[in-house]
CSV table of C-alpha atoms and ligand atoms in Angstrom, one decimal:
chain,number,residue,atom,x,y,z
A,21,UNK,CA,35.6,19.2,-35.9
A,22,UNK,CA,32.0,19.5,-33.2
A,23,UNK,CA,31.8,17.9,-30.0
A,24,UNK,CA,29.4,16.0,-30.2
A,25,UNK,CA,27.8,17.3,-26.7
A,26,UNK,CA,29.4,19.7,-24.3
A,27,UNK,CA,31.7,18.6,-21.8
A,28,UNK,CA,30.9,20.0,-18.6
A,29,UNK,CA,32.6,22.0,-15.9
A,30,UNK,CA,33.7,19.2,-13.9
A,31,UNK,CA,34.7,16.7,-16.7
A,32,UNK,CA,36.9,19.5,-18.2
A,33,UNK,CA,38.2,20.0,-14.2
A,34,UNK,CA,38.9,16.4,-14.1
A,35,UNK,CA,40.6,15.3,-17.3
A,36,UNK,CA,42.9,18.4,-16.5
A,37,UNK,CA,44.2,16.2,-14.0
A,38,UNK,CA,45.0,18.2,-11.7
A,39,UNK,CA,41.9,17.3,-9.5
A,40,UNK,CA,41.1,13.8,-8.7
A,41,UNK,CA,37.4,13.1,-7.3
A,42,UNK,CA,37.5,12.4,-3.9
A,43,UNK,CA,36.2,8.6,-3.2
A,44,UNK,CA,34.1,7.1,-0.1
A,45,UNK,CA,33.1,4.0,0.9
A,46,UNK,CA,29.6,5.6,1.4
A,47,UNK,CA,28.2,8.7,0.1
A,48,UNK,CA,24.7,9.8,2.2
A,49,UNK,CA,22.5,12.4,0.3
A,50,UNK,CA,20.8,14.2,3.1
A,51,UNK,CA,21.5,15.3,6.6
A,52,UNK,CA,17.8,14.8,8.4
A,53,UNK,CA,17.1,11.8,11.0
A,54,UNK,CA,17.4,9.1,8.2
A,55,UNK,CA,20.7,10.3,6.6
A,56,UNK,CA,22.4,10.8,10.0
A,57,UNK,CA,21.4,7.9,11.4
A,58,UNK,CA,23.1,6.1,8.5
A,59,UNK,CA,26.1,8.3,9.0
A,60,UNK,CA,26.6,7.8,12.8
A,61,UNK,CA,26.0,3.8,11.8
A,62,UNK,CA,28.4,3.8,8.7
A,63,UNK,CA,31.0,5.8,10.0
A,64,UNK,CA,30.9,3.8,13.2
A,65,UNK,CA,31.8,1.0,11.2
A,66,UNK,CA,34.7,2.9,10.1
A,67,UNK,CA,33.3,3.0,6.9
A,68,UNK,CA,35.3,6.5,4.9
A,69,UNK,CA,31.7,8.3,4.9
A,70,UNK,CA,30.4,11.3,3.6
A,71,UNK,CA,27.5,13.2,4.1
A,72,UNK,CA,26.1,15.9,1.9
A,73,UNK,CA,23.1,18.4,2.6
A,74,UNK,CA,22.4,21.6,0.6
A,75,UNK,CA,21.1,23.1,4.0
A,76,UNK,CA,22.5,21.8,6.6
A,77,UNK,CA,21.6,19.1,9.8
A,78,UNK,CA,18.0,18.2,10.8
A,79,UNK,CA,15.9,18.0,7.9
A,80,UNK,CA,12.1,19.0,8.2
A,81,UNK,CA,12.3,17.4,11.5
A,82,UNK,CA,15.0,20.3,12.8
A,83,UNK,CA,12.2,23.4,12.2
A,84,UNK,CA,9.6,20.8,14.3
A,85,UNK,CA,8.6,22.7,17.4
A,86,UNK,CA,7.9,20.0,20.0
A,87,UNK,CA,8.6,16.3,18.9
A,88,UNK,CA,7.1,14.3,21.6
A,89,UNK,CA,6.9,10.4,19.5
A,90,UNK,CA,10.6,9.6,19.8
A,91,UNK,CA,11.2,7.8,22.6
A,92,UNK,CA,13.7,8.7,25.2
A,93,UNK,CA,12.0,12.3,25.9
A,94,UNK,CA,9.5,12.2,27.8
A,95,UNK,CA,8.8,15.4,28.1
A,96,UNK,CA,9.4,16.0,24.5
A,97,UNK,CA,12.1,17.6,23.1
A,98,UNK,CA,12.5,20.6,19.9
A,99,UNK,CA,13.3,19.2,16.5
A,100,UNK,CA,16.1,21.5,16.5
A,101,UNK,CA,17.8,20.2,19.9
A,102,UNK,CA,17.0,16.7,18.8
A,103,UNK,CA,19.0,16.7,15.5
A,104,UNK,CA,21.4,19.2,16.8
A,105,UNK,CA,22.2,16.1,19.2
A,106,UNK,CA,22.0,13.4,15.8
A,107,UNK,CA,24.6,15.4,14.2
A,108,UNK,CA,27.0,15.7,16.9
A,109,UNK,CA,26.7,11.8,17.6
A,110,UNK,CA,27.3,11.7,14.0
A,111,UNK,CA,30.9,13.9,14.3
A,112,UNK,CA,32.2,12.0,17.2
A,113,UNK,CA,32.5,9.1,15.3
A,114,UNK,CA,34.2,10.9,11.9
A,115,UNK,CA,31.8,11.3,9.2
A,116,UNK,CA,32.8,14.0,6.7
A,117,UNK,CA,29.9,16.5,6.5
A,118,UNK,CA,29.6,19.2,3.5
A,119,UNK,CA,27.1,21.4,2.6
A,120,UNK,CA,26.4,21.7,-1.0
A,121,UNK,CA,23.3,21.0,-3.3
A,122,UNK,CA,23.4,17.6,-4.8
A,123,UNK,CA,22.1,17.6,-8.4
A,124,UNK,CA,22.6,14.2,-10.4
A,125,UNK,CA,23.9,10.8,-9.1
A,126,UNK,CA,25.7,8.8,-12.1
A,127,UNK,CA,26.3,5.6,-12.1
A,128,UNK,CA,29.5,3.9,-13.5
A,129,UNK,CA,30.6,0.5,-13.2
A,130,UNK,CA,30.4,-0.6,-9.5
A,131,UNK,CA,30.7,2.8,-8.3
A,132,UNK,CA,28.1,5.5,-7.7
A,133,UNK,CA,29.1,9.4,-8.3
A,134,UNK,CA,27.4,12.4,-6.6
A,135,UNK,CA,27.3,15.3,-8.3
A,136,UNK,CA,27.1,19.0,-6.7
A,137,UNK,CA,26.8,22.1,-7.5
A,138,UNK,CA,30.8,22.5,-6.7
A,139,UNK,CA,32.1,18.9,-6.8
A,140,UNK,CA,31.4,15.3,-7.8
A,141,UNK,CA,32.4,12.3,-5.1
A,142,UNK,CA,32.3,8.6,-5.8
A,143,UNK,CA,31.3,6.1,-3.4
A,144,UNK,CA,31.0,2.4,-3.0
A,145,UNK,CA,27.7,2.8,-2.3
A,146,UNK,CA,24.8,5.4,-2.1
A,147,UNK,CA,21.8,6.1,0.4
A,148,UNK,CA,19.5,9.0,-0.6
A,149,UNK,CA,18.1,10.3,2.3
A,150,UNK,CA,17.0,13.6,0.7
A,151,UNK,CA,14.0,14.1,2.6
A,152,UNK,CA,10.9,16.1,1.3
A,153,UNK,CA,9.5,19.7,0.9
A,154,UNK,CA,6.4,21.2,1.6
A,155,UNK,CA,3.6,20.9,-0.7
A,156,UNK,CA,2.6,24.2,-2.4
A,157,UNK,CA,-1.1,25.4,-2.7
A,158,UNK,CA,-0.5,26.5,-6.1
A,159,UNK,CA,-3.3,29.3,-6.1
A,160,UNK,CA,-2.6,32.8,-7.2
A,161,UNK,CA,-0.3,35.2,-4.5
A,162,UNK,CA,1.1,32.1,-3.1
A,163,UNK,CA,4.5,32.7,-4.7
A,164,UNK,CA,4.1,36.4,-5.0
A,165,UNK,CA,3.9,36.5,-1.3
A,166,UNK,CA,6.3,33.9,-0.1
A,167,UNK,CA,8.4,35.6,2.7
A,168,UNK,CA,6.2,38.7,2.8
A,169,UNK,CA,3.0,36.7,4.6
A,170,UNK,CA,3.5,33.0,3.4
A,171,UNK,CA,5.3,30.7,5.2
A,172,UNK,CA,5.8,27.0,5.4
A,173,UNK,CA,7.9,27.1,8.6
A,174,UNK,CA,6.0,28.2,12.0
A,175,UNK,CA,9.5,27.7,14.1
A,176,UNK,CA,11.2,29.9,11.7
A,177,UNK,CA,8.5,32.8,11.3
A,178,UNK,CA,6.0,32.3,13.9
A,179,UNK,CA,7.6,35.2,16.3
A,180,UNK,CA,7.0,37.5,13.2
A,181,UNK,CA,3.1,37.2,14.2
A,182,UNK,CA,2.7,38.6,17.7
A,183,UNK,CA,-0.2,39.9,18.1
A,184,UNK,CA,-2.0,39.0,14.6
A,185,UNK,CA,-4.4,37.1,12.6
A,186,UNK,CA,-3.1,34.1,11.3
A,187,UNK,CA,-4.5,31.2,8.8
A,188,UNK,CA,-2.8,27.9,8.9
A,189,UNK,CA,-3.8,25.1,5.7
A,190,UNK,CA,-4.2,21.5,6.2
A,191,UNK,CA,-5.3,18.9,8.4
A,192,UNK,CA,-2.2,17.1,9.0
A,193,UNK,CA,0.0,16.4,12.0
A,194,UNK,CA,2.4,19.4,10.9
A,195,UNK,CA,-0.8,21.6,10.2
A,196,UNK,CA,-2.7,21.0,13.8
A,197,UNK,CA,0.5,21.0,15.8
A,198,UNK,CA,2.1,24.4,14.2
A,199,UNK,CA,-1.4,25.7,14.5
A,200,UNK,CA,-0.9,25.1,17.9
A,201,UNK,CA,2.0,26.4,18.3
A,202,UNK,CA,1.6,29.2,16.6
A,203,UNK,CA,-1.2,30.6,19.2
A,204,UNK,CA,1.9,31.4,21.6
A,205,UNK,CA,2.8,34.5,19.2
A,206,UNK,CA,-0.8,34.7,17.3
A,207,UNK,CA,-4.2,36.3,18.8
A,208,UNK,CA,-6.0,34.4,16.6
A,209,UNK,CA,-5.1,31.0,14.2
A,210,UNK,CA,-7.4,30.0,12.2
A,211,UNK,CA,-7.4,26.4,10.5
A,212,UNK,CA,-8.7,26.1,7.0
A,213,UNK,CA,-9.1,22.3,6.2
A,214,UNK,CA,-10.9,20.7,2.8
A,215,UNK,CA,-12.6,18.2,4.4
A,216,UNK,CA,-14.9,18.2,7.7
A,217,UNK,CA,-12.2,15.7,9.6
A,218,UNK,CA,-8.9,16.0,10.4
A,219,UNK,CA,-5.8,13.9,9.4
A,220,UNK,CA,-3.7,14.7,12.1
A,221,UNK,CA,-3.2,12.5,15.5
A,222,UNK,CA,-6.1,12.5,18.2
A,223,UNK,CA,-3.9,13.7,20.7
A,224,UNK,CA,-2.9,16.5,18.3
A,225,UNK,CA,-6.7,17.4,17.4
A,226,UNK,CA,-7.7,17.6,21.0
A,227,UNK,CA,-5.2,20.3,21.8
A,228,UNK,CA,-6.5,22.2,18.5
A,229,UNK,CA,-9.9,21.9,19.9
A,230,UNK,CA,-9.6,22.7,23.2
A,231,UNK,CA,-7.3,26.1,22.3
A,232,UNK,CA,-10.0,29.4,22.6
A,233,UNK,CA,-7.2,30.9,20.1
A,234,UNK,CA,-7.9,28.3,17.0
A,235,UNK,CA,-11.2,28.3,14.9
A,236,UNK,CA,-11.7,25.5,12.1
A,237,UNK,CA,-13.0,26.6,8.6
A,238,UNK,CA,-13.9,22.9,7.3
A,239,UNK,CA,-14.6,21.9,3.7
A,240,UNK,CA,-12.7,24.8,2.3
A,241,UNK,CA,-9.6,25.7,0.3
A,242,UNK,CA,-7.8,28.7,-0.3
A,243,UNK,CA,-8.3,30.1,-3.8
A,244,UNK,CA,-6.4,33.4,-3.6
A,245,UNK,CA,-3.9,35.7,-1.3
A,246,UNK,CA,-3.8,39.1,-1.7
A,247,UNK,CA,-2.4,41.9,-0.5
A,248,UNK,CA,-0.1,45.0,-1.0
A,249,UNK,CA,3.5,44.9,0.7
A,250,UNK,CA,2.7,42.0,2.6
A,251,UNK,CA,-0.3,39.0,3.0
A,252,UNK,CA,-3.2,41.1,3.6
A,253,UNK,CA,-6.4,38.7,2.8
A,254,UNK,CA,-7.7,35.5,1.2
A,255,UNK,CA,-10.4,34.2,-0.5
A,256,UNK,CA,-11.8,30.7,1.1
A,257,UNK,CA,-14.1,28.5,-0.9
A,258,UNK,CA,-16.1,26.4,0.5
A,259,UNK,CA,-15.5,22.6,-1.9
A,260,UNK,CA,-19.2,21.3,-0.6
A,261,UNK,CA,-21.6,24.7,-1.4
A,262,UNK,CA,-19.1,26.4,-3.9
A,263,UNK,CA,-19.3,29.9,-1.5
A,264,UNK,CA,-16.5,31.9,-1.6
A,265,UNK,CA,-15.7,34.5,1.5
A,266,UNK,CA,-12.9,37.0,2.2
A,267,UNK,CA,-10.8,37.0,5.2
A,268,UNK,CA,-8.4,39.1,6.3
A,269,UNK,CA,-5.3,38.2,7.9
A,270,UNK,CA,-1.6,38.5,8.7
A,271,UNK,CA,-0.2,35.7,7.6
A,272,UNK,CA,-1.2,32.6,5.7
A,273,UNK,CA,1.2,29.0,7.0
A,274,UNK,CA,0.8,26.1,4.7
A,275,UNK,CA,0.9,22.9,5.9
A,276,UNK,CA,-0.7,21.2,2.7
A,277,UNK,CA,1.9,17.5,2.8
A,278,UNK,CA,5.4,17.1,1.7
A,279,UNK,CA,6.7,16.0,-2.1
A,280,UNK,CA,9.8,14.3,-2.3
A,281,UNK,CA,13.1,15.5,-3.0
A,282,UNK,CA,13.6,12.8,-5.4
A,283,UNK,CA,14.3,14.5,-8.9
A,284,UNK,CA,17.8,14.8,-9.1
A,285,UNK,CA,17.7,10.8,-9.3
A,286,UNK,CA,14.8,10.9,-11.2
A,287,UNK,CA,15.6,8.6,-14.4
A,288,UNK,CA,18.3,7.0,-12.6
A,289,UNK,CA,16.2,4.8,-9.8
A,290,UNK,CA,12.2,3.9,-9.7
A,291,UNK,CA,10.1,6.0,-8.5
A,292,UNK,CA,6.2,5.9,-8.0
A,293,UNK,CA,3.6,8.3,-9.8
A,294,UNK,CA,4.4,11.2,-7.2
A,295,UNK,CA,8.0,10.7,-7.0
A,296,UNK,CA,8.5,8.3,-4.2
A,297,UNK,CA,11.7,6.2,-4.8
A,298,UNK,CA,10.3,2.6,-4.6
A,299,UNK,CA,12.3,0.4,-1.9
A,300,UNK,CA,12.3,-3.1,-0.7
A,301,UNK,CA,12.1,-4.0,3.2
A,302,UNK,CA,16.0,-3.1,3.1
A,303,UNK,CA,16.0,0.1,1.8
A,304,UNK,CA,17.4,-1.2,-1.3
A,305,UNK,CA,16.1,0.9,-4.6
A,306,UNK,CA,16.2,-1.0,-8.0
A,307,UNK,CA,19.8,0.3,-8.8
A,308,UNK,CA,22.5,-2.1,-6.9
A,309,UNK,CA,24.1,-0.9,-4.0
A,310,UNK,CA,21.6,2.6,-3.6
A,311,UNK,CA,19.5,2.3,-1.0
A,312,UNK,CA,16.7,5.0,0.2
A,313,UNK,CA,16.0,6.2,3.7
A,314,UNK,CA,13.1,8.6,5.2
A,315,UNK,CA,10.6,10.7,3.8
A,316,UNK,CA,12.2,10.5,0.0
A,317,UNK,CA,10.7,6.9,-0.4
A,318,UNK,CA,7.5,5.7,-0.8
A,319,UNK,CA,6.3,4.4,3.1
A,320,UNK,CA,3.2,4.9,5.2
A,321,UNK,CA,4.6,6.0,8.8
A,322,UNK,CA,6.6,9.2,8.0
A,323,UNK,CA,7.7,10.2,11.4
A,324,UNK,CA,11.4,11.2,12.9
A,325,UNK,CA,11.9,7.5,14.2
A,326,UNK,CA,10.8,5.4,11.2
A,327,UNK,CA,13.5,7.9,9.6
A,328,UNK,CA,16.0,7.0,11.7
A,329,UNK,CA,15.2,3.0,11.4
A,330,UNK,CA,15.4,3.7,7.9
A,331,UNK,CA,18.7,4.9,7.8
A,332,UNK,CA,19.8,2.1,10.2
A,333,UNK,CA,18.6,-0.3,7.8
A,334,UNK,CA,20.0,1.3,4.8
A,335,UNK,CA,23.5,1.6,6.4
A,336,UNK,CA,23.8,-1.9,7.5
A,337,UNK,CA,22.9,-2.9,4.1
A,338,UNK,CA,25.3,-0.7,2.2
A,339,UNK,CA,27.8,-1.9,4.7
A,340,UNK,CA,26.5,-5.6,3.8
A,341,UNK,CA,27.0,-4.6,0.1
A,342,UNK,CA,30.5,-2.8,0.4
A,343,UNK,CA,31.8,-6.3,1.7
A,344,UNK,CA,30.3,-9.0,-0.7
A,345,UNK,CA,30.8,-6.9,-3.7
A,346,UNK,CA,34.4,-5.5,-3.2
A,347,UNK,CA,35.7,-7.6,-0.7
A,348,UNK,CA,34.3,-10.9,-1.2
A,349,UNK,CA,33.3,-11.4,2.5
B,28,LIG,P1,0.0,15.3,5.2
B,28,LIG,O1,-0.2,13.9,6.7
B,28,LIG,O2,0.0,14.9,4.2
B,28,LIG,O3,-1.1,16.0,5.8
B,28,LIG,C1,-1.3,17.1,4.5
B,28,LIG,C2,-2.7,17.7,4.7
B,28,LIG,O4,-2.9,18.8,3.6
B,28,LIG,C3,-3.7,16.9,4.2
B,28,LIG,O5,-4.7,17.2,5.6
B,28,LIG,C4,-4.5,17.2,3.2
B,28,LIG,O6,-6.0,17.4,2.9
B,28,LIG,C5,-4.2,18.8,3.1
B,28,LIG,N1,-4.1,19.1,1.9
B,28,LIG,C6,-3.1,18.6,0.8
B,28,LIG,N2,-3.2,19.0,0.1
B,28,LIG,C7,-4.0,20.2,-0.2
B,28,LIG,C8,-4.5,21.7,-1.0
B,28,LIG,N3,-4.1,21.6,-1.9
B,28,LIG,N4,-4.6,22.1,-0.8
B,28,LIG,C9,-5.3,21.9,1.1
B,28,LIG,N5,-4.9,21.1,1.5
B,28,LIG,C10,-4.4,20.2,1.1
B,28,LIG,O7,1.3,16.1,5.9
B,28,LIG,P2,2.3,16.9,6.9
B,28,LIG,O8,0.8,17.3,8.2
B,28,LIG,O9,2.8,17.9,6.8
B,28,LIG,O10,2.9,15.5,7.4
B,28,LIG,C11,3.5,15.3,6.6
B,28,LIG,C12,4.4,13.5,7.2
B,28,LIG,O11,5.0,14.0,8.1
B,28,LIG,C13,3.0,13.1,7.7
B,28,LIG,O12,3.4,11.5,7.4
B,28,LIG,C14,2.8,13.2,9.3
B,28,LIG,O13,2.0,12.2,9.8
B,28,LIG,C15,4.6,13.4,9.9
B,28,LIG,N6,4.1,14.4,10.8
B,28,LIG,C16,4.3,13.2,11.5
B,28,LIG,C17,4.5,14.6,12.9
B,28,LIG,C18,4.2,14.0,14.5
B,28,LIG,O14,4.1,12.7,14.6
B,28,LIG,N7,4.1,14.5,15.2
B,28,LIG,C19,4.3,15.8,12.9
B,28,LIG,C20,4.6,16.7,12.0
B,28,LIG,C21,4.6,15.6,10.7
B,28,LIG,P3,-6.6,15.9,3.2
B,28,LIG,O15,-6.3,15.5,4.7
B,28,LIG,O16,-7.9,15.8,2.6
B,28,LIG,O17,-5.4,14.7,2.1
């Protein structure tokens, strides 16, 4: 007899009866500010809580140099310090944390099942806080030179560029703030923006405009990145005049916005045309018992503070849902 479909490894594993699926009240996918806050709230409410993240703690916030608009830190705080403190607070209340790659969300009657590259976990409610990843430019050379002069993380790679000449792409908060940060190392930082006006907050713009190491090239995009063993030059195109110019650089830092990490729930929860998860103001998705929080959902203001707020709201409503659905209160 031919099998209608291949039985996957986990199904086989479960069928043996040797291993049973781990059950939780709430599973939170993502350990950035949204996920960690949700984990804090749910664990503090004594729900059996699991937080899964592919990399570790902190998400995008952990690789942000200085966060100045999270209340309580008048001098600002580095993203890494803030997210380490958030993770410590979660641990204090006993949420479990694991580092695995989440691959799929399955709906199983009243339960929700999160499938990772290593196992399956079942919960009464799931909070999706899988965040967002840097958007790529898509120009020739970008992928070839990734890790060899093309970077998406100034706090990770900036120190390698002591005394060098760097290009930063983008006009948002990340591009402008990280361009200023990179002047700690580089001799020269050139910000390339596709329009004539930056999108970043005014305070960040002023710091860039008054920094003697920063030049700005307006109305331009990177058409090609090239080099030998590492990046050596780029071709810039002026989008108004069509004029092209070659520029010699040691590194290219790309801050062209973020793409939601939602591919793993496509077809399960409702997304907008850009892949952002659609929620209501209670962070509920279109699926009962499934919530979304932080940068993975459609929202206007993407900040550590608003991610944490989303996480708290999602956790609160997940808890209420579990009480009413499973315990009838
Ligand atoms: P963003 O605000 O979406 O800005 C992306 C920038 O990249 C825009 O200026 C955009 O140009 C440009 N861009 C997009 N696609 C491009 C392409 N293919 N080629 C060249 N340029 C391109 O993204 P972000 O700066 O990464 O920030 C992400 C979110 O985090 C935002 O909501 C931001 O406010 C938040 N954030 C906040 C802080 C803070 O508050 N301190 C710090 C970092 C990030 P256009 O302007 O022409 O669209």
